[in-house]
Amino acid sequence: MAKLLQAPPKFLPPEWHIANKTQYSSAESQRSRSERLVAESQRLVDEIEKTTQKTQSDVNKKIEQRLDEIKFWKQELDDKLEQVVNETEALLAFKTRLEKALESCKEPLFIAQECLLNRQRRVGIDLVHDEVERELIKEVEVLQGVMALLERTLEQTNEQIRLNRSAKYNLEMDLKDKFAALTIDNYCSSLTNNTADIRYARNVVKVEGKSVSPEDWVDFSNANVEKADKQRNNSLALRALIDRILSQTAGDMRKQCETVNIAFKNRVKETKDAKNKLEMHLAKVMDEITAQEKNIAALKKAIIDKEGPAKVAQTRLETRTHRPNVELCHDMVQYRLISEVQEITTNIQRLKDTLAQAEVELKSLSRRQLSLEEEIQVKENTLYIDEVLCMQMRESISINNF
């Protein structure tokens, strides 16, 4: 108990002074370090504030530069998109022209083929491979060639429209991304230290794996622009080609159509001339038949007319054979009667021979008449086919420029 109540030890005055000096020295040292730290902290705060402001200002400038780049490419893409859209609309109009031109070839082709079929109904010598038929065959070949060319050009046009639309799609997708990037960077540009909705975000200080370099970014949009330019130039060239094709084919079809029409007119004129000549010869043959019939009638009458003299002469001869005795003399009368009978017989035979020839000639004339009438019918049939069926049908042909 006595130990527990023992007084604490006491220090000597020197120790007391040393202890106080030690406290003074430690406090002064601590204060000095603190002052230096305060000064260093203030300097650091000022330095970091300046650095932060400078960095933020630089970031703001970079964002503005980036906005300018995006706006530039967005404008480029907008311009190319408008050009591609306008060019595609123009090409669609040319496609319509091609379709109309192709459709317009069907009727002339049908008519040309019908004319060829109709002309197969010509008969006899008129079923000839003439100039009209050659030009009709050529017209069919021209029309079929034009249709094949227009179909190939139409396929090429459809493919170019597809390529234009593909370029348009790429531009639209790029523009959509540019608009989104512009919206985002505009928002970022508007942010300040006092903006209400700024916040900390986790795991953002990194480079995204799917991000691209600025060079790749520029190359991507530049490739879209170049592709759009290429397709637009191809489309312009194709439209110029379509113009030339439509003009040339219309000219070729119109020229061949006119050639066929001229051939038809010439052939109809030639056929009419031949028909007129045949009719003229038929009229002459008919006149000759009439004349020959009269001739035959005259010959028959002449033969009949000679029967009287022949009978008289032969009766006289027969009667004089009854003269008696010496009176049965071969006198001049007897000789002359004999000569008369022979002469009449010979003349009757000559008349009969001439009659036979006349009858043969009449039959020949009749056959010629039938032949001429048949040939005239052939010409009438040909004229009906060429002038009525074909030429009237061809009047509906219209070759237009599309």
Short mmCIF file of C-alpha atoms in Angstrom, two decimals:
data_model
loop_
_atom_site.label_atom_id
_atom_site.label_comp_id
_atom_site.label_asym_id
_atom_site.label_seq_id
_atom_site.Cartn_x
_atom_site.Cartn_y
_atom_site.Cartn_z
CA MET A 1 0.00 0.00 0.00
CA ALA A 2 2.90 2.29 0.79
CA LYS A 3 4.33 1.58 -2.73
CA LEU A 4 1.13 2.44 -4.42
CA LEU A 5 0.97 5.84 -2.90
CA GLN A 6 4.58 6.63 -3.77
CA ALA A 7 5.04 10.13 -5.42
CA PRO A 8 6.10 10.30 -9.11
CA PRO A 9 9.73 10.98 -9.84
CA LYS A 10 10.81 14.56 -10.24
CA PHE A 11 13.02 16.05 -12.94
CA LEU A 12 15.90 18.45 -12.48
CA PRO A 13 15.63 22.05 -13.78
CA PRO A 14 18.16 21.43 -16.54
CA GLU A 15 16.05 18.54 -17.71
CA TRP A 16 13.01 20.78 -17.67
CA HIS A 17 14.77 23.40 -19.82
CA ILE A 18 16.03 20.76 -22.20
CA ALA A 19 12.58 19.30 -22.52
CA ASN A 20 11.08 22.73 -23.32
CA LYS A 21 13.76 23.51 -25.88
CA THR A 22 13.15 20.18 -27.47
CA GLN A 23 9.43 21.01 -27.79
CA TYR A 24 10.24 24.43 -29.16
CA SER A 25 12.60 22.97 -31.73
CA SER A 26 10.17 20.21 -32.75
CA ALA A 27 7.27 22.65 -33.07
CA GLU A 28 9.38 25.04 -35.14
CA SER A 29 10.55 22.22 -37.39
CA GLN A 30 7.01 20.89 -37.78
CA ARG A 31 5.67 24.36 -38.55
CA SER A 32 8.39 24.97 -41.10
CA ARG A 33 7.63 21.70 -42.84
CA SER A 34 3.96 22.54 -42.80
CA GLU A 35 4.57 26.00 -44.22
CA ARG A 36 6.71 24.54 -46.97
CA LEU A 37 3.99 21.96 -47.68
CA VAL A 38 1.35 24.69 -47.77
CA ALA A 39 3.47 26.73 -50.14
CA GLU A 40 4.24 23.68 -52.26
CA SER A 41 0.57 22.68 -52.25
CA GLN A 42 -0.51 26.14 -53.37
CA ARG A 43 2.09 26.08 -56.13
CA LEU A 44 0.94 22.60 -57.14
CA VAL A 45 -2.71 23.66 -57.09
CA ASP A 46 -1.89 26.67 -59.26
CA GLU A 47 0.21 24.56 -61.60
CA ILE A 48 -2.40 21.86 -61.91
CA GLU A 49 -5.14 24.45 -62.41
CA LYS A 50 -3.18 25.99 -65.24
CA THR A 51 -2.40 22.58 -66.73
CA THR A 52 -6.02 21.50 -66.38
CA GLN A 53 -7.28 24.68 -67.99
CA LYS A 54 -4.71 24.39 -70.77
CA THR A 55 -5.55 20.73 -71.35
CA GLN A 56 -9.28 21.42 -71.27
CA SER A 57 -8.81 24.33 -73.66
CA ASP A 58 -6.77 22.09 -75.96
CA VAL A 59 -9.47 19.40 -75.78
CA ASN A 60 -12.08 22.04 -76.61
CA LYS A 61 -10.04 23.10 -79.63
CA LYS A 62 -9.65 19.47 -80.69
CA ILE A 63 -13.38 18.97 -80.35
CA GLU A 64 -14.00 22.09 -82.47
CA GLN A 65 -11.52 20.86 -85.06
CA ARG A 66 -13.20 17.49 -85.02
CA LEU A 67 -16.57 19.16 -85.45
CA ASP A 68 -15.23 21.07 -88.43
CA GLU A 69 -13.89 17.83 -89.97
CA ILE A 70 -17.19 16.05 -89.42
CA LYS A 71 -19.12 19.00 -90.86
CA PHE A 72 -16.81 19.08 -93.88
CA TRP A 73 -17.27 15.39 -94.64
CA LYS A 74 -20.95 15.56 -93.84
CA GLN A 75 -21.29 18.34 -96.42
CA GLU A 76 -19.27 16.33 -98.92
CA LEU A 77 -21.47 13.31 -98.32
CA ASP A 78 -24.63 15.44 -98.54
CA ASP A 79 -23.50 16.88 -101.88
CA LYS A 80 -22.64 13.44 -103.29
CA LEU A 81 -25.88 11.98 -101.99
CA GLU A 82 -27.88 14.71 -103.74
CA GLN A 83 -25.93 14.16 -106.96
CA VAL A 84 -26.43 10.38 -106.81
CA VAL A 85 -30.15 10.75 -106.04
CA ASN A 86 -30.62 13.20 -108.93
CA GLU A 87 -28.61 11.00 -111.28
CA THR A 88 -30.56 7.90 -110.29
CA GLU A 89 -33.85 9.72 -110.94
CA ALA A 90 -32.55 10.80 -114.34
CA LEU A 91 -31.44 7.23 -115.10
CA LEU A 92 -34.86 5.93 -114.07
CA ALA A 93 -36.40 8.30 -116.62
CA PHE A 94 -34.03 6.91 -119.27
CA LYS A 95 -35.02 3.39 -118.22
CA THR A 96 -38.65 4.34 -118.88
CA ARG A 97 -37.64 5.61 -122.33
CA LEU A 98 -35.91 2.30 -123.04
CA GLU A 99 -38.97 0.33 -121.93
CA LYS A 100 -41.26 2.43 -124.13
CA ALA A 101 -38.89 2.08 -127.10
CA LEU A 102 -38.72 -1.69 -126.57
CA GLU A 103 -42.52 -1.92 -126.35
CA SER A 104 -42.93 0.20 -129.48
CA CYS A 105 -40.88 -2.35 -131.50
CA LYS A 106 -43.41 -5.13 -130.96
CA GLU A 107 -46.12 -3.81 -133.30
CA PRO A 108 -43.80 -3.10 -136.28
CA LEU A 109 -42.22 -6.55 -135.82
CA PHE A 110 -45.64 -8.22 -135.72
CA ILE A 111 -46.75 -6.33 -138.84
CA ALA A 112 -43.56 -7.21 -140.75
CA GLN A 113 -43.96 -10.89 -139.85
CA GLU A 114 -47.66 -10.78 -140.79
CA CYS A 115 -46.76 -9.25 -144.16
CA LEU A 116 -44.33 -12.10 -144.78
CA LEU A 117 -47.01 -14.64 -143.84
CA ASN A 118 -49.64 -12.92 -146.02
CA ARG A 119 -47.30 -12.87 -148.99
CA GLN A 120 -46.89 -16.64 -148.70
CA ARG A 121 -50.49 -16.77 -149.95
CA ARG A 122 -49.43 -15.48 -153.34
CA VAL A 123 -49.85 -18.14 -156.01
CA GLY A 124 -48.24 -19.22 -159.23
CA ILE A 125 -45.44 -17.21 -160.70
CA ASP A 126 -46.21 -14.34 -158.30
CA LEU A 127 -44.82 -16.38 -155.39
CA VAL A 128 -41.46 -14.80 -156.09
CA HIS A 129 -38.58 -13.86 -153.77
CA ASP A 130 -38.78 -10.21 -154.79
CA GLU A 131 -37.37 -6.96 -153.42
CA VAL A 132 -40.32 -6.56 -151.06
CA GLU A 133 -39.69 -9.92 -149.44
CA ARG A 134 -35.96 -9.26 -149.12
CA GLU A 135 -36.61 -5.89 -147.47
CA LEU A 136 -39.29 -7.36 -145.18
CA ILE A 137 -36.86 -10.06 -144.02
CA LYS A 138 -34.25 -7.34 -143.45
CA GLU A 139 -36.83 -5.28 -141.52
CA VAL A 140 -37.56 -8.26 -139.25
CA GLU A 141 -33.82 -8.70 -138.68
CA VAL A 142 -33.39 -4.96 -137.94
CA LEU A 143 -36.29 -4.95 -135.47
CA GLN A 144 -35.11 -8.11 -133.73
CA GLY A 145 -31.59 -6.69 -133.53
CA VAL A 146 -32.90 -3.41 -132.11
CA MET A 147 -34.99 -5.26 -129.52
CA ALA A 148 -32.01 -7.38 -128.47
CA LEU A 149 -29.84 -4.25 -128.15
CA LEU A 150 -32.51 -2.43 -126.13
CA GLU A 151 -32.95 -5.44 -123.84
CA ARG A 152 -29.20 -5.62 -123.18
CA THR A 153 -29.09 -1.89 -122.56
CA LEU A 154 -32.08 -2.18 -120.21
CA GLU A 155 -30.28 -4.90 -118.24
CA GLN A 156 -27.20 -2.68 -118.06
CA THR A 157 -29.38 0.21 -116.89
CA ASN A 158 -30.99 -1.90 -114.15
CA GLU A 159 -27.55 -2.95 -112.94
CA GLN A 160 -26.36 0.68 -112.93
CA ILE A 161 -29.46 1.72 -110.95
CA ARG A 162 -28.62 -1.02 -108.43
CA LEU A 163 -25.04 0.25 -108.16
CA ASN A 164 -26.28 3.84 -107.77
CA ARG A 165 -28.61 2.75 -104.98
CA SER A 166 -25.79 0.83 -103.32
CA ALA A 167 -23.63 3.99 -103.39
CA LYS A 168 -26.62 5.98 -102.08
CA TYR A 169 -27.07 3.49 -99.21
CA ASN A 170 -23.39 3.74 -98.25
CA LEU A 171 -23.62 7.54 -98.28
CA GLU A 172 -26.78 7.51 -96.17
CA MET A 173 -25.27 5.13 -93.60
CA ASP A 174 -22.11 7.25 -93.45
CA LEU A 175 -24.21 10.40 -93.10
CA LYS A 176 -26.26 8.77 -90.35
CA ASP A 177 -23.06 8.02 -88.44
CA LYS A 178 -21.70 11.50 -89.14
CA PHE A 179 -24.91 13.04 -87.80
CA ALA A 180 -24.69 10.93 -84.65
CA ALA A 181 -21.02 11.82 -84.17
CA LEU A 182 -21.80 15.51 -84.79
CA THR A 183 -24.59 15.42 -82.21
CA ILE A 184 -22.35 13.73 -79.66
CA ASP A 185 -19.39 16.05 -80.20
CA ASN A 186 -21.67 19.12 -80.17
CA TYR A 187 -22.92 17.96 -76.79
CA CYS A 188 -19.34 17.39 -75.61
CA SER A 189 -18.38 20.85 -76.86
CA SER A 190 -21.20 22.41 -74.84
CA LEU A 191 -20.11 20.82 -71.55
CA THR A 192 -18.40 23.07 -68.96
CA ASN A 193 -17.24 22.58 -65.40
CA ASN A 194 -20.54 24.03 -64.22
CA THR A 195 -22.82 21.90 -66.42
CA ALA A 196 -25.43 20.21 -64.28
CA ASP A 197 -25.32 16.68 -65.69
CA ILE A 198 -21.54 16.10 -65.71
CA ARG A 199 -20.50 13.00 -63.78
CA TYR A 200 -17.77 10.44 -63.20
CA ALA A 201 -17.80 7.44 -65.52
CA ARG A 202 -16.14 4.09 -64.99
CA ASN A 203 -13.75 2.38 -67.36
CA VAL A 204 -13.74 5.13 -69.98
CA VAL A 205 -10.02 5.88 -70.00
CA LYS A 206 -9.25 3.40 -72.74
CA VAL A 207 -9.18 3.00 -76.54
CA GLU A 208 -12.10 0.96 -77.85
CA GLY A 209 -11.03 -2.19 -79.66
CA LYS A 210 -13.33 -1.46 -82.61
CA SER A 211 -12.17 2.14 -82.98
CA VAL A 212 -10.33 3.24 -86.13
CA SER A 213 -7.49 5.64 -86.80
CA PRO A 214 -8.17 9.16 -88.12
CA GLU A 215 -6.62 8.09 -91.42
CA ASP A 216 -8.98 5.11 -91.67
CA TRP A 217 -11.89 7.40 -90.77
CA VAL A 218 -11.02 9.78 -93.61
CA ASP A 219 -10.35 6.89 -96.01
CA PHE A 220 -13.76 5.36 -95.25
CA SER A 221 -15.73 8.49 -96.14
CA ASN A 222 -13.42 9.28 -99.04
CA ALA A 223 -14.01 5.78 -100.43
CA ASN A 224 -17.78 6.33 -100.22
CA VAL A 225 -17.43 9.67 -102.01
CA GLU A 226 -15.19 8.18 -104.70
CA LYS A 227 -17.56 5.25 -105.21
CA ALA A 228 -20.48 7.66 -105.54
CA ASP A 229 -18.50 9.75 -108.04
CA LYS A 230 -17.56 6.64 -110.03
CA GLN A 231 -21.14 5.37 -110.21
CA ARG A 232 -22.44 8.84 -111.06
CA ASN A 233 -19.91 9.16 -113.90
CA ASN A 234 -20.79 5.65 -115.12
CA SER A 235 -24.45 6.60 -115.00
CA LEU A 236 -23.82 9.80 -116.98
CA ALA A 237 -21.92 7.81 -119.62
CA LEU A 238 -24.69 5.22 -119.76
CA ARG A 239 -27.33 7.93 -120.25
CA ALA A 240 -25.31 9.37 -123.13
CA LEU A 241 -25.05 5.87 -124.61
CA ILE A 242 -28.82 5.34 -124.22
CA ASP A 243 -29.46 8.64 -126.00
CA ARG A 244 -27.30 7.57 -128.93
CA ILE A 245 -28.83 4.08 -129.04
CA LEU A 246 -32.41 5.40 -129.00
CA SER A 247 -31.63 7.93 -131.71
CA GLN A 248 -29.72 5.46 -133.89
CA THR A 249 -32.22 2.61 -133.56
CA ALA A 250 -35.18 4.89 -134.29
CA GLY A 251 -33.37 6.15 -137.37
CA ASP A 252 -32.52 2.63 -138.53
CA MET A 253 -36.10 1.39 -138.04
CA ARG A 254 -37.59 4.46 -139.74
CA LYS A 255 -35.20 4.12 -142.70
CA GLN A 256 -35.93 0.41 -143.14
CA CYS A 257 -39.68 0.97 -142.79
CA GLU A 258 -39.55 3.59 -145.53
CA THR A 259 -37.45 1.26 -147.71
CA VAL A 260 -40.06 -1.50 -147.33
CA ASN A 261 -42.90 0.93 -148.11
CA ILE A 262 -41.14 2.12 -151.27
CA ALA A 263 -40.52 -1.51 -152.29
CA PHE A 264 -44.23 -2.24 -151.79
CA LYS A 265 -45.25 0.78 -153.88
CA ASN A 266 -42.89 -0.19 -156.68
CA ARG A 267 -44.03 -3.80 -156.59
CA VAL A 268 -47.71 -2.81 -156.63
CA LYS A 269 -47.07 -0.51 -159.60
CA GLU A 270 -45.16 -3.25 -161.37
CA THR A 271 -47.95 -5.77 -160.70
CA LYS A 272 -50.62 -3.35 -161.89
CA ASP A 273 -48.65 -2.70 -165.06
CA ALA A 274 -48.36 -6.46 -165.65
CA LYS A 275 -52.08 -6.90 -164.97
CA ASN A 276 -52.98 -4.10 -167.39
CA LYS A 277 -50.82 -5.64 -170.09
CA LEU A 278 -52.39 -9.04 -169.46
CA GLU A 279 -55.86 -7.50 -169.74
CA MET A 280 -54.84 -5.76 -172.94
CA HIS A 281 -53.58 -9.04 -174.39
CA LEU A 282 -56.71 -10.80 -173.17
CA ALA A 283 -58.85 -8.25 -175.02
CA LYS A 284 -56.81 -8.84 -178.17
CA VAL A 285 -57.12 -12.60 -177.76
CA MET A 286 -60.88 -12.24 -177.27
CA ASP A 287 -61.07 -10.17 -180.45
CA GLU A 288 -59.01 -12.78 -182.25
CA ILE A 289 -61.28 -15.55 -180.97
CA THR A 290 -64.28 -13.68 -182.38
CA ALA A 291 -62.47 -13.21 -185.66
CA GLN A 292 -61.47 -16.86 -185.74
CA GLU A 293 -64.99 -18.00 -184.99
CA LYS A 294 -66.21 -15.88 -187.90
CA ASN A 295 -63.46 -17.34 -190.06
CA ILE A 296 -64.50 -20.90 -189.14
CA ALA A 297 -68.13 -20.08 -189.93
CA ALA A 298 -67.06 -18.62 -193.30
CA LEU A 299 -64.96 -21.73 -194.05
CA LYS A 300 -67.82 -24.04 -193.16
CA LYS A 301 -70.17 -22.00 -195.36
CA ALA A 302 -67.66 -22.09 -198.22
CA ILE A 303 -67.43 -25.87 -197.93
CA ILE A 304 -71.20 -26.16 -197.97
CA ASP A 305 -71.38 -23.72 -200.87
CA LYS A 306 -69.07 -25.98 -202.91
CA GLU A 307 -71.39 -28.96 -202.56
CA GLY A 308 -73.73 -27.58 -205.28
CA PRO A 309 -71.04 -27.13 -207.94
CA ALA A 310 -69.51 -30.50 -207.00
CA LYS A 311 -72.87 -32.24 -207.34
CA VAL A 312 -73.59 -30.47 -210.65
CA ALA A 313 -70.22 -31.50 -212.09
CA GLN A 314 -70.48 -35.07 -210.87
CA THR A 315 -74.12 -35.34 -212.10
CA ARG A 316 -73.06 -34.11 -215.52
CA LEU A 317 -70.28 -36.67 -215.67
CA GLU A 318 -72.54 -39.45 -214.53
CA THR A 319 -75.29 -38.43 -217.01
CA ARG A 320 -72.89 -38.24 -219.98
CA THR A 321 -71.82 -41.81 -219.32
CA HIS A 322 -75.22 -42.78 -220.72
CA ARG A 323 -74.43 -41.41 -224.22
CA PRO A 324 -74.94 -44.18 -226.83
CA ASN A 325 -72.35 -45.87 -228.99
CA VAL A 326 -69.92 -43.56 -230.65
CA GLU A 327 -71.37 -40.57 -228.84
CA LEU A 328 -69.56 -41.76 -225.70
CA CYS A 329 -66.66 -39.60 -226.69
CA HIS A 330 -63.86 -38.21 -224.51
CA ASP A 331 -64.50 -34.75 -225.77
CA MET A 332 -63.38 -31.42 -224.32
CA VAL A 333 -66.52 -31.28 -222.22
CA GLN A 334 -65.65 -34.63 -220.66
CA TYR A 335 -62.10 -33.56 -219.91
CA ARG A 336 -63.22 -30.23 -218.48
CA LEU A 337 -65.90 -31.84 -216.30
CA ILE A 338 -63.33 -34.26 -214.94
CA SER A 339 -60.97 -31.33 -214.29
CA GLU A 340 -63.81 -29.38 -212.62
CA VAL A 341 -64.68 -32.26 -210.29
CA GLN A 342 -61.02 -32.71 -209.34
CA GLU A 343 -60.62 -28.96 -208.85
CA ILE A 344 -63.73 -28.68 -206.64
CA THR A 345 -62.68 -31.75 -204.64
CA THR A 346 -59.19 -30.34 -204.15
CA ASN A 347 -60.57 -26.93 -203.12
CA ILE A 348 -63.04 -28.48 -200.70
CA GLN A 349 -60.16 -30.45 -199.14
CA ARG A 350 -58.11 -27.26 -198.87
CA LEU A 351 -61.04 -25.56 -197.19
CA LYS A 352 -61.40 -28.49 -194.79
CA ASP A 353 -57.65 -28.43 -193.99
CA THR A 354 -57.86 -24.68 -193.34
CA LEU A 355 -60.96 -25.26 -191.24
CA ALA A 356 -59.10 -27.87 -189.19
CA GLN A 357 -56.22 -25.43 -188.66
CA ALA A 358 -58.66 -22.68 -187.71
CA GLU A 359 -60.36 -24.94 -185.19
CA VAL A 360 -56.97 -25.90 -183.69
CA GLU A 361 -56.06 -22.21 -183.51
CA LEU A 362 -59.39 -21.44 -181.88
CA LYS A 363 -58.73 -24.05 -179.21
CA SER A 364 -55.27 -22.56 -178.64
CA LEU A 365 -56.77 -19.10 -178.37
CA SER A 366 -59.34 -20.42 -175.88
CA ARG A 367 -56.59 -22.01 -173.78
CA ARG A 368 -54.65 -18.75 -173.96
CA GLN A 369 -57.76 -16.90 -172.86
CA LEU A 370 -58.09 -19.16 -169.81
CA SER A 371 -54.38 -18.82 -169.07
CA LEU A 372 -54.56 -15.02 -169.26
CA GLU A 373 -57.69 -14.93 -167.10
CA GLU A 374 -56.00 -17.15 -164.51
CA GLU A 375 -52.89 -14.99 -164.57
CA ILE A 376 -55.01 -11.87 -164.15
CA GLN A 377 -56.63 -13.50 -161.11
CA VAL A 378 -53.13 -14.26 -159.79
CA LYS A 379 -52.22 -10.60 -160.18
CA GLU A 380 -55.48 -9.52 -158.53
CA ASN A 381 -54.71 -11.83 -155.60
CA THR A 382 -51.18 -10.41 -155.35
CA LEU A 383 -52.50 -6.85 -155.46
CA TYR A 384 -55.04 -7.64 -152.75
CA ILE A 385 -52.30 -9.07 -150.52
CA ASP A 386 -49.74 -6.32 -151.15
CA GLU A 387 -51.95 -3.25 -151.52
CA VAL A 388 -54.92 -4.05 -149.28
CA LEU A 389 -53.64 -6.39 -146.60
CA CYS A 390 -50.01 -5.38 -146.23
CA MET A 391 -49.80 -1.70 -147.18
CA GLN A 392 -52.93 -0.71 -145.28
CA MET A 393 -51.70 -2.62 -142.23
CA ARG A 394 -48.32 -0.87 -142.46
CA GLU A 395 -50.01 2.53 -142.29
CA SER A 396 -50.40 2.01 -138.53
CA ILE A 397 -46.62 1.69 -138.05
CA SER A 398 -45.28 4.68 -136.13
CA ILE A 399 -41.55 4.99 -135.33
CA ASN A 400 -41.13 7.56 -132.56
CA ASN A 401 -38.12 9.05 -130.81
CA PHE A 402 -38.19 8.28 -127.11
#
